[in-house]
Every structure is written in C-alpha cells, then in structure tokens.
XYZ file of C-alpha atoms in Angstrom:
624
model
C 67.554 127.105 73.405
C 67.678 126.995 69.614
C 71.016 125.688 68.357
C 71.700 126.275 64.675
C 75.049 124.501 64.533
C 74.766 120.729 64.441
C 78.300 120.131 65.726
C 77.667 122.364 68.730
C 74.497 120.447 69.487
C 76.272 117.096 69.387
C 78.994 118.425 71.671
C 76.349 119.686 74.089
C 74.600 116.309 74.095
C 77.900 114.550 74.739
C 78.699 116.847 77.634
C 75.254 116.393 79.124
C 75.697 112.649 79.109
C 78.977 112.922 81.063
C 80.686 110.833 78.432
C 81.443 110.595 74.769
C 78.123 109.123 73.663
C 76.418 109.583 70.314
C 72.853 111.002 70.550
C 71.237 107.696 69.630
C 73.143 105.894 72.373
C 72.319 108.643 74.853
C 68.631 108.560 74.032
C 68.543 104.767 74.209
C 70.133 104.886 77.672
C 67.729 107.554 78.855
C 64.993 105.275 77.641
C 61.677 105.467 75.917
C 60.088 107.133 78.915
C 61.917 110.417 78.260
C 61.880 110.800 74.491
C 58.320 109.535 74.168
C 56.990 110.970 77.414
C 53.612 112.522 76.561
C 51.711 113.763 79.608
C 48.064 112.751 79.463
C 45.694 115.474 78.299
C 41.955 115.780 77.855
C 39.354 113.046 78.143
C 39.582 111.065 74.890
C 42.582 110.095 72.754
C 43.360 108.540 69.387
C 46.467 107.234 67.635
C 46.888 107.423 63.874
C 49.108 105.721 61.300
C 48.947 105.761 57.517
C 50.677 104.311 54.457
C 52.777 101.640 56.151
C 53.211 100.168 52.643
C 54.319 96.717 53.853
C 57.534 98.367 55.060
C 57.867 96.168 58.114
C 61.548 96.680 58.877
C 63.225 99.947 59.939
C 64.386 102.123 57.047
C 66.292 105.243 56.177
C 64.157 107.791 54.357
C 65.348 111.203 53.222
C 62.604 113.801 53.056
C 62.559 116.095 49.977
C 64.965 119.014 49.802
C 63.339 121.322 47.258
C 59.575 121.470 47.752
C 59.480 125.208 48.402
C 61.251 125.904 45.103
C 58.069 125.081 43.181
C 55.461 126.425 45.588
C 53.626 129.442 44.181
C 52.262 130.220 47.640
C 55.689 130.552 49.177
C 57.536 128.645 51.872
C 54.641 127.464 54.016
C 53.592 123.922 54.932
C 53.305 121.530 53.242
C 55.615 123.186 50.683
C 58.520 123.855 52.990
C 61.482 121.527 53.331
C 65.146 121.229 54.269
C 66.661 124.055 56.287
C 63.572 126.191 55.707
C 61.432 123.562 57.442
C 63.710 123.610 60.488
C 63.440 127.396 60.676
C 59.667 127.384 60.169
C 59.030 124.898 62.979
C 61.998 126.036 65.084
C 63.416 122.522 65.148
C 66.878 122.120 66.590
C 69.564 121.085 64.118
C 70.891 117.707 65.183
C 67.700 116.716 66.980
C 65.773 113.547 66.233
C 62.856 115.670 65.048
C 65.067 117.538 62.580
C 66.361 114.220 61.263
C 62.899 112.704 60.884
C 61.194 115.688 59.237
C 63.950 117.297 57.173
C 66.627 116.478 54.596
C 69.065 118.925 56.218
C 72.496 117.316 56.785
C 70.776 114.008 56.188
C 73.653 111.534 55.838
C 75.356 112.733 59.017
C 72.106 112.766 60.988
C 71.267 109.263 59.745
C 74.629 108.025 60.983
C 73.859 109.538 64.400
C 70.309 108.295 64.865
C 69.974 105.212 62.682
C 66.840 103.930 61.013
C 63.225 104.948 61.502
C 60.118 102.813 61.677
C 59.824 99.068 61.693
C 56.466 97.522 62.479
C 57.810 95.858 65.645
C 59.178 99.171 66.922
C 55.925 100.871 65.991
C 54.030 98.244 67.978
C 56.195 98.961 71.025
C 55.597 102.700 70.719
C 51.847 102.107 70.510
C 52.153 100.162 73.759
C 54.065 103.021 75.397
C 51.386 105.540 74.437
C 48.651 103.235 75.704
C 50.171 103.152 79.171
C 48.727 106.597 79.813
C 45.850 106.285 77.326
C 44.505 102.798 77.880
C 41.362 103.250 75.804
C 42.921 105.152 72.906
C 41.845 103.835 69.509
C 44.377 103.180 66.758
C 43.180 104.502 63.383
C 44.726 103.327 60.103
C 44.641 105.687 57.104
C 45.090 102.881 54.577
C 47.775 101.772 52.148
C 49.201 99.351 54.655
C 49.774 96.833 51.887
C 48.521 98.567 48.738
C 49.785 97.119 45.446
C 52.611 95.339 47.226
C 54.285 92.531 45.309
C 56.939 92.126 47.984
C 57.434 88.379 48.553
C 57.053 88.785 52.321
C 53.798 90.739 52.056
C 51.384 87.919 51.282
C 47.754 88.393 52.233
C 48.071 85.985 55.158
C 51.247 87.647 56.402
C 49.810 91.139 56.073
C 46.617 90.190 57.905
C 48.593 88.671 60.772
C 50.775 91.770 61.103
C 47.874 94.233 60.989
C 45.883 92.141 63.450
C 48.807 92.107 65.881
C 49.199 95.881 65.580
C 45.745 96.324 67.103
C 44.068 98.640 64.610
C 40.560 99.558 65.804
C 39.250 101.304 62.694
C 40.592 102.088 59.242
C 40.040 103.004 55.641
C 39.546 100.111 53.216
C 42.548 98.706 51.376
C 42.325 97.902 47.677
C 41.768 94.247 48.596
C 38.798 95.212 50.784
C 37.281 97.287 47.969
C 37.666 94.422 45.512
C 35.982 92.003 47.941
C 33.171 94.479 48.573
C 32.619 94.881 44.821
C 32.504 91.127 44.278
C 30.104 90.533 47.181
C 27.943 93.627 46.836
C 24.305 92.942 47.733
C 21.922 95.578 46.336
C 19.480 95.046 49.207
C 21.944 95.249 52.095
C 23.180 98.270 53.990
C 26.798 99.286 53.573
C 28.799 97.414 56.253
C 31.701 98.504 58.440
C 33.083 94.974 58.805
C 34.337 93.572 55.498
C 35.377 89.999 54.800
C 39.161 89.812 54.792
C 39.608 92.898 56.974
C 40.965 92.599 60.504
C 39.177 95.759 61.619
C 36.063 97.768 60.647
C 36.453 99.873 57.489
C 34.655 103.142 56.727
C 34.517 105.365 53.627
C 31.841 107.859 52.681
C 32.983 108.165 49.071
C 33.357 104.636 47.598
C 30.428 103.456 45.486
C 29.356 100.514 43.359
C 30.026 101.453 39.700
C 26.594 100.302 38.472
C 24.077 101.552 41.026
C 26.373 103.985 42.863
C 25.458 102.293 46.123
C 27.906 102.919 49.001
C 30.218 99.975 49.525
C 31.137 100.908 53.094
C 29.559 102.637 56.047
C 30.465 106.332 55.844
C 31.240 106.807 59.530
C 31.198 105.341 62.990
C 30.155 106.902 66.318
C 32.623 106.135 69.092
C 31.594 106.681 72.713
C 34.087 106.973 75.565
C 33.929 108.808 78.909
C 30.391 109.968 78.103
C 31.754 111.616 74.955
C 30.569 110.865 71.419
C 33.172 111.187 68.677
C 32.244 110.720 65.030
C 34.921 109.374 62.693
C 34.157 109.753 58.987
C 36.185 107.803 56.433
C 37.404 109.282 53.165
C 39.198 107.070 50.648
C 41.566 108.454 48.018
C 39.434 109.841 45.201
C 42.028 109.540 42.419
C 44.294 106.687 43.431
C 45.163 104.010 40.885
C 43.335 100.726 41.310
C 44.976 98.302 38.904
C 48.479 96.815 39.083
C 49.247 95.747 35.542
C 49.723 99.067 33.794
C 51.136 97.560 30.584
C 47.641 96.339 29.769
C 44.999 98.908 30.764
C 42.293 96.385 29.793
C 43.499 93.726 32.240
C 41.050 92.613 34.924
C 41.459 94.442 38.193
C 41.604 91.234 40.177
C 41.454 87.852 38.514
C 40.894 86.039 41.830
C 37.642 87.873 42.560
C 36.498 88.310 38.960
C 36.166 92.065 39.470
C 36.347 93.880 36.150
C 34.723 97.199 37.090
C 36.311 100.095 38.906
C 34.542 101.514 41.957
C 33.392 105.121 41.896
C 35.636 107.060 44.279
C 35.020 110.781 44.354
C 35.685 113.745 46.567
C 32.382 115.559 46.992
C 32.161 118.465 49.397
C 28.349 118.299 49.502
C 28.329 114.582 50.281
C 30.886 115.029 53.030
C 28.993 118.014 54.466
C 25.853 115.856 54.634
C 27.742 113.214 56.621
C 29.098 115.849 58.998
C 25.662 117.350 59.529
C 24.182 113.885 60.060
C 26.634 112.865 62.784
C 26.233 116.216 64.497
C 22.461 115.652 64.618
C 23.108 112.218 66.122
C 24.958 113.807 69.013
C 28.603 113.864 67.920
C 30.510 116.331 70.088
C 33.662 115.974 67.999
C 34.050 115.096 64.310
C 37.236 113.563 62.926
C 37.877 112.891 59.236
C 40.155 109.935 58.506
C 41.317 110.949 55.042
C 43.382 109.699 52.115
C 42.686 112.698 49.895
C 46.217 114.038 50.413
C 47.361 117.043 52.396
C 46.712 119.615 49.637
C 43.154 118.372 49.113
C 42.581 118.186 52.875
C 43.563 121.846 53.234
C 41.190 122.884 50.458
C 38.415 120.728 51.868
C 38.889 122.139 55.389
C 38.236 125.629 54.067
C 34.954 124.582 52.438
C 33.345 121.893 54.637
C 32.326 123.033 58.099
C 31.918 121.108 61.323
C 35.059 118.940 61.104
C 37.358 119.410 64.089
C 40.439 117.481 62.945
C 41.475 115.861 59.664
C 43.793 112.891 60.157
C 45.447 112.706 56.772
C 47.721 110.384 54.867
C 48.739 109.392 51.337
C 50.986 112.401 50.664
C 54.021 110.907 52.453
C 54.415 114.444 53.843
C 54.597 114.314 57.650
C 53.445 117.567 59.249
C 55.243 118.285 62.545
C 52.305 120.441 63.633
C 48.655 120.715 62.577
C 47.710 123.415 60.086
C 44.681 125.395 61.303
C 42.315 126.271 58.462
C 39.514 128.796 58.862
C 36.078 128.246 57.324
C 32.618 129.798 57.624
C 31.868 128.253 61.005
C 35.204 127.904 62.733
C 38.526 126.177 62.230
C 39.673 122.703 61.223
C 43.065 121.263 62.149
C 44.722 119.438 59.245
C 47.374 116.811 60.033
C 49.357 114.244 58.076
C 51.028 111.188 59.615
C 53.691 110.490 56.986
C 54.369 106.991 55.684
C 56.190 103.664 55.978
C 55.565 103.258 59.693
C 58.055 106.025 60.517
C 55.604 108.046 62.601
C 52.862 107.575 65.158
C 50.392 110.419 65.628
C 48.792 110.952 69.025
C 45.674 113.140 69.260
C 44.410 114.126 72.718
C 41.037 115.870 72.902
C 39.533 117.906 75.718
C 35.802 117.709 75.036
C 33.045 119.495 76.921
C 29.283 119.428 76.590
C 29.434 122.023 73.850
C 32.084 120.244 71.841
C 35.848 120.414 71.460
C 37.483 122.745 74.000
C 41.167 122.124 73.257
C 43.472 119.483 71.818
C 47.093 118.337 71.737
C 48.677 116.704 68.697
C 52.065 114.993 68.601
C 53.598 113.296 65.574
C 56.193 110.981 67.069
C 59.115 109.758 64.936
C 59.627 106.033 65.422
C 63.403 106.059 66.035
C 64.374 102.403 66.107
C 67.316 103.038 68.451
C 64.970 104.576 71.030
C 62.385 101.788 71.078
C 62.894 98.119 71.800
C 61.178 96.014 69.151
C 58.071 94.152 70.251
C 59.065 90.473 70.407
C 55.716 89.087 69.261
C 55.581 91.394 66.271
C 59.194 90.594 65.432
C 58.252 86.919 65.335
C 55.366 87.606 62.946
C 57.589 89.639 60.634
C 60.236 86.925 60.672
C 57.597 84.343 59.794
C 56.382 86.481 56.908
C 59.914 86.956 55.587
C 60.536 83.229 55.862
C 57.930 82.685 53.137
C 59.882 84.840 50.673
C 60.967 82.828 47.656
C 64.128 84.847 47.082
C 67.464 85.466 48.779
C 66.615 88.920 50.048
C 70.054 89.523 51.557
C 71.872 88.763 48.298
C 74.484 91.469 47.669
C 74.046 93.031 44.231
C 76.172 96.201 44.193
C 77.571 99.014 46.346
C 76.595 102.687 46.236
C 79.174 105.387 46.794
C 76.568 108.133 47.072
C 73.244 108.702 48.822
C 70.369 106.915 47.074
C 66.995 108.516 47.803
C 63.611 108.557 46.095
C 61.797 111.683 47.201
C 62.219 114.870 45.187
C 59.905 117.100 43.200
C 61.539 116.215 39.890
C 64.025 113.377 40.386
C 65.821 111.495 43.132
C 69.065 109.560 42.843
C 67.207 106.230 43.003
C 65.041 107.535 40.138
C 68.109 108.372 38.052
C 69.427 104.868 38.663
C 66.158 103.235 37.593
C 65.913 105.420 34.493
C 69.465 104.582 33.416
C 68.729 100.871 33.861
C 65.592 101.201 31.717
C 67.416 103.099 28.972
C 70.311 100.665 28.829
C 68.165 97.531 28.882
C 65.618 98.720 26.323
C 67.880 100.741 24.049
C 65.182 103.438 24.124
C 65.783 107.138 23.650
C 63.489 108.103 26.513
C 62.470 106.500 29.822
C 59.402 107.575 31.809
C 57.631 106.585 34.997
C 55.502 108.277 37.707
C 56.982 110.255 40.580
C 56.396 107.644 43.267
C 57.092 108.904 46.787
C 57.818 105.578 48.465
C 61.120 103.739 48.532
C 63.724 103.780 51.341
C 67.055 105.604 51.239
C 70.509 104.001 51.185
C 73.461 105.775 52.791
C 76.822 106.267 51.042
C 78.904 103.082 51.130
C 75.881 100.827 51.623
C 75.533 97.457 49.967
C 72.532 97.221 47.641
C 70.712 93.956 48.323
C 67.900 92.212 46.512
C 65.535 93.390 49.252
C 66.591 97.001 48.651
C 65.694 96.640 44.985
C 62.336 95.038 45.772
C 61.589 97.929 48.124
C 62.006 100.344 45.207
C 59.761 98.303 42.901
C 57.334 96.312 45.043
C 54.633 98.905 45.598
C 53.976 99.715 41.973
C 53.931 98.069 38.579
C 56.291 95.220 37.905
C 56.574 95.493 34.122
C 58.708 97.742 31.938
C 56.994 98.369 28.606
C 58.588 99.781 25.474
C 57.423 100.992 22.097
C 57.166 103.986 19.788
C 55.469 107.240 20.795
C 54.826 110.433 18.897
C 56.461 113.565 20.212
C 53.082 115.211 20.752
C 51.993 112.366 23.049
C 55.208 112.621 25.065
C 54.571 116.335 25.496
C 51.003 115.653 26.618
C 52.285 113.185 29.229
C 54.580 115.877 30.632
C 51.785 118.452 30.648
C 49.366 116.043 32.320
C 51.880 115.199 35.026
C 52.536 118.902 35.607
C 48.795 119.524 35.878
C 48.497 116.763 38.480
C 51.299 118.373 40.485
C 50.597 122.099 40.074
C 46.850 122.350 39.445
C 45.237 125.297 41.287
C 42.465 122.863 42.235
C 43.999 120.664 44.935
C 41.361 117.996 44.314
C 42.930 117.413 40.886
C 46.431 116.787 42.220
C 47.694 113.235 42.172
C 49.866 113.297 45.332
C 52.782 112.124 43.234
C 55.863 114.088 42.303
C 56.658 115.056 38.711
C 56.950 112.389 36.023
C 60.454 110.893 36.144
C 62.281 111.387 32.832
C 65.442 109.963 31.340
C 66.819 111.034 27.978
C 64.969 114.332 27.739
C 65.070 117.794 29.282
C 62.450 120.538 29.562
C 61.446 123.845 31.121
C 58.483 124.100 33.480
C 56.418 127.078 34.614
C 54.210 125.901 37.522
C 52.072 129.048 37.392
C 50.884 128.664 33.812
C 47.528 127.142 32.936
C 47.075 123.533 31.895
C 48.776 122.694 28.619
C 51.202 125.624 28.752
C 53.572 124.681 31.561
C 56.095 122.564 29.647
C 58.338 124.179 27.019
C 61.733 123.670 25.364
C 61.565 119.873 25.445
C 64.815 118.361 24.186
C 65.652 114.735 23.339
C 69.406 114.590 23.546
C 70.473 117.838 21.900
C 67.500 118.018 19.530
C 64.073 119.637 20.104
C 61.148 117.237 20.547
C 59.228 117.038 17.257
C 55.458 116.579 17.492
C 55.110 114.162 14.561
C 58.333 112.232 15.056
C 58.341 108.762 16.595
C 60.602 108.051 19.563
C 61.571 104.789 21.212
C 60.232 105.020 24.773
C 60.503 102.727 27.808
C 57.883 103.133 30.528
C 57.095 101.705 33.930
C 53.822 102.272 35.756
C 52.247 104.152 32.842
C 49.625 103.182 30.291
C 50.766 105.219 27.306
C 49.621 105.604 23.677
C 52.233 103.456 21.957
C 51.962 103.702 18.191
C 51.549 100.022 17.453
C 50.390 96.703 18.820
C 52.576 95.888 21.756
C 53.178 92.713 23.691
C 51.849 92.745 27.231
C 52.159 90.136 29.970
C 49.236 87.861 30.735
C 50.144 87.988 34.404
C 51.266 91.088 36.294
C 53.678 89.093 38.423
C 55.524 87.785 35.402
C 54.765 84.198 36.363
C 53.230 83.476 32.954
C 55.578 83.902 29.996
C 52.776 83.922 27.463
C 51.869 87.337 26.081
C 48.985 88.847 24.227
C 48.635 91.971 22.118
C 46.412 94.938 22.613
C 45.697 98.057 20.627
C 46.743 101.395 22.073
C 44.107 102.960 24.294
C 43.817 106.206 26.183
C 45.563 106.210 29.528
C 43.501 105.624 32.643
C 46.283 106.997 34.839
C 45.371 109.965 37.025
C 48.278 112.048 35.772
C 47.480 111.390 32.125
C 43.842 112.353 31.747
C 44.666 114.599 28.811
C 46.357 111.951 26.667
C 44.715 111.425 23.290
C 45.661 109.049 20.521
C 44.977 109.006 16.811
C 45.369 106.674 13.892
C 48.955 105.814 13.057
C 50.906 103.223 11.147
C 51.910 100.055 12.950
C 55.399 99.717 14.373
C 57.079 96.415 15.292
C 55.840 95.091 18.623
C 58.277 94.940 21.529
C 58.055 92.573 24.484
C 57.833 93.701 28.071
C 60.441 93.038 30.728
C 60.281 92.448 34.466
C 61.527 95.636 36.158
C 63.209 93.618 38.905
C 65.273 91.781 36.287
C 66.069 95.030 34.496
C 67.452 96.667 37.623
C 69.247 93.537 38.869
C 71.039 93.149 35.535
C 72.092 96.796 35.437
C 73.406 96.858 39.011
C 75.363 93.645 38.563
C 77.037 95.083 35.497
C 77.910 98.325 37.264
C 78.913 96.664 40.553
C 79.792 100.025 42.119
C 77.422 102.981 41.743
C 79.223 106.332 41.899
C 77.568 109.453 43.262
C 74.642 110.494 41.066
C 73.577 114.003 40.072
C 69.820 114.406 39.775
C 68.212 116.100 36.792
C 66.362 119.301 37.593
C 64.437 121.062 34.813
C 64.740 124.778 34.425
C 61.966 126.398 36.483
C 60.633 129.636 35.032
C 57.869 131.869 36.319
C 56.334 134.326 33.931
C 53.534 135.410 36.262
C 54.376 137.820 39.099
C 54.550 136.144 42.490
C 52.190 137.167 45.288
C-alpha cells in the first residue's frame, strides 16, 4: 500500500497499534527486531559508515528541498529531493524512511520520530546486524573526525570512540595522512596500518608530494567462506587539507612539522590498474571504498570496469537504493551512506566461483527512538564530553523557525551566520563555502553553545575581513558555480553554492565556466569590477587588497597576529581566482567565529522565522 496522505498514515499506524500511540512509540514497542529485521542473504556481508564528523549524539538533520531545481539532467538521483524523492523511490509519507531521506513535511515528521544517529545508537545497530552476520566487516569511509575543533572531539576521545565502534578497515583521516607524510620512509612499502589509526587504512590515490610514492596500501584482499573480496580505497581527490584558511601559508600541522600537501588525485587509469591487479590475484568481488563524492563515483563507474559496488561517502547525500551504472564490461552499483552517523549501510553478497551472482543493499536510518543506546559507547561519549572546557548546555537564544543547513544556495542556519558576520564586521558582503554538515533545530528550540559549536566545529574557526575588488568577488562566485555545476563530475567540490550575504545574483547552471553568474547586485547597486568592497569571509582564502592580520593559531589560543600579503586561493572552489597589484588598504583583525555568532545570538535573544535567499535561476540552453 502506498499512502500519500501523512495524516491517514498516522491514523492507520495508531489503529494498528490498538491504541493512540505515536509512530516512534509504536516502533519502539515493537522493538528493533522488526524495524531492523534484515533476513540473511548470500555468503559474505559488509557494513559501511561514512562522515560521522564527530557527531556523537543524536541529531535532527533536514535533507535538502530543492536539489532537482538545478539539475540539468532532470529529477533523477542524486538530484532528486523532497516530495519528488518520495515519489521516485515510492516511499510512504509518514514513514521513518521518508523522514530520514526527505525534507517533505520535515518538522512534523521530526516531532513524530525524534532524532537520528548518535554513536551509541549506531553501535547498537551494528550489534543487531551482526547477530545474523557474525563475520561482517565494518568499513569506514572517512571524515569521522575531520577538521573538528569540537571540544569533546580530542584525538584521544576520537580514537577511543572509533576503537569501540569496531571498524575493521577504513580510509585515512587527515591526521593519518599527516602522520604518514611526517614518517614517510622512501625505502619502505606503503603500509595498511598507520600509527595513530585504530584500524588499517587504504587509499590508492594518496602520494608523497616529493617522490609521488604511495603513502598507503591501495587495497586489501579479504577472505571469508572461501571467497576473496578485494576492497580498494579511494580518498577524496579535492578535499581541503588545512584548517586555518585566513592564512593560506600556515603550516598544515604544527605538531608534526608537515608543511607540504600530499598529492591526492582521481585517476581512472591508476584505479583500473588496481582493479585489474586484484582480479589477477583471485578477487571474485571488487568493492571501492570511496570519498570522491556521489557525482564523481557515478562518472567513474561508467569508465572503470571490474568494480562490483562503490561504497561512497563525502556528499552527505544518502541514496535509499543503489544506482546501477553500465560500462563496457558490465554494471557497477553506486551507493552513498550519508553522514553524521545517521545511517548504517548493509551489503550482502551472493558470490559464486565466477564472481558476484546477486546482492542486497539496505541503507538503514539510525532512528534513536528505535534503538537502545549501547551502554559502553555511551560511557565513552560521556567521558569525552566531560573533557570539554565549555558549558555546552548554556542557553544562548531561542529560534521560532526551523534552522537547517542543507540547501543548494542557502539554508536558514546559513542566513543566520551571514547576518552575524555582517553585523559584527560592518562589511557590505559576507561569504563562506556551502558546507553540508550542521544539525537542524526545530521551531521553538533553545539554541545552546553546543548547537553553535556543531555549526562551526568542522570547518575554519576564524572570520576574516578586508577589501576586495568587484572582479574578484565575481570570480569567487563563478568558481563556486563551476565546482557545483561543472559537466566534469571530477571537478565538483561536493559542497553547495557559496553562501552570500549582502549581494544577489542570477545563475545559469548550463552555461560554460565564467559565464554562469550575471546581474550581481550589492544592495541595490550593480557590482562594479574595479570598486573595492568591504567583505567578511569564513573558510575562504580570498584576494584581499591589502596586508591583513591573521591569527598565529587556528584555535584562537594565541592573541598575537602576523601579516601576510594576498595570495591566490588554494580552495577547491576558487581555482580561478587571480590577483593583481593594488594599493594597500588598512589592515583589519580577524575574529573568532564562535564569538561572532555567540554575540549576535545573545543580542537577538529570539530568532524569528528566516527566509532563505535564492538567486534567480535562468536557463538559456534548451533542456534535454
């Protein structure tokens, strides 16, 4: 039965329970065994998580509502969202799956089902799956703690949590790459076990920047039930590596002394060689554990042959079902496990002598109300939080509307951050990348210090301000649009569009690079190429016109500052930025983004409902 009316569904669920019970209560009473009952299938199984992002407690997270509006290829995954996603996958309105995968009727569904994720709930769900799949490996797609400055996510705390989760194999975290760079031995073979990692790490595409020697083993051969499965690792090829974006010249990691960036590329030929190699060594099934992003994975699956399943991450775009991609020698199933510990993927393989015969894939939402938290993991999380040097539960403000991060152009959390930046800096324009992480707050919720940290902890901590020429602002917009809409999926950044405050623009996704952004307005005036504008940025290395003050320490612990000349951006979404000679402007100091947002929220006290800015989308090319 496919029920399109949410109210009818809730009434049906209440009647079925022989009482007036909300769905979450009903499911909790029925127990984990029913909602998460996955009959065993095949002869080898794997579990997959990705992008936990140090989000160790359950969260609300609203999926995007307007992805299909900017998709030139039409409403197909991964560019389908909201009601269209429910129709595409035939998901029942009011169901837990509809709530987890779609923004449709989000606030009401969130009130019914509660939060998703939580590392202790995830640990329990892993245990449930292992009851019928005792030897199933848990694979981690990386970004479990990437760039986190959250006070509870110390290295020791993160290691303890990941160790307790029972990961068997994963992609290297930034910390692991930095350690491998610092300890690289030119005469040694690339290892799978890296100092500081709680599990073996693999990546076929991470190289030493001097000799281009692999820093990690490219793959591992896993044998179970007389079956050989090859798992190849693929790190993100265009993910940012440094935290302090106010100073692009800052060392990548002062504790290790690493000053060089690793070479991380996405090469189809190199990957094809690895696939061919493992096949020659007897692999009956080939899995690719990937952080390229779902768009790049789809393009790669059409070009590289011999991969059976791609277990993807990074995009924060959970795919309810695999996408089957045809290539010259067969088909590859492309999956994506979402982010923030809100999903657990289960892959069951039926493998014969000739290779993969059939498979089953289930992406399970981790509904906290359906799963009892694992007590040992809860203790570890509590211990990690106890080390936090801040009152995380401190009440800062109240929101009257829904605060969410994810959206192609802007979310309500983004609007709030941009307004705080504009007010604090006095700038005309505020800019920062379209980050996809950051939990949602429901209408009427109290905004705590922890909520604010969750919006800021996984990126850059400094707000920078200075003068920029109009032409450079336009180039930033064009570069961000290229990273979002490029016909070559390998060039996309897996971020949403640059977040903008104080300016408006038109965008044509189908135009070529450099011609997508038009009619840029600052206030009610057109952007002038040669004019200087006061700009506040966060998470961007931009061509400010003058010497600017930058922090000596990315955490803000050191109040001393130094000055640096403007340099070209090393940000993925800004490859086209160029700078020229210009007269000096007065230097401006940087500010801690946490302080900026805390100050703004305390002044406002109550945050009314926020309208998000959406640029005018035009399409001059005929649609297919």
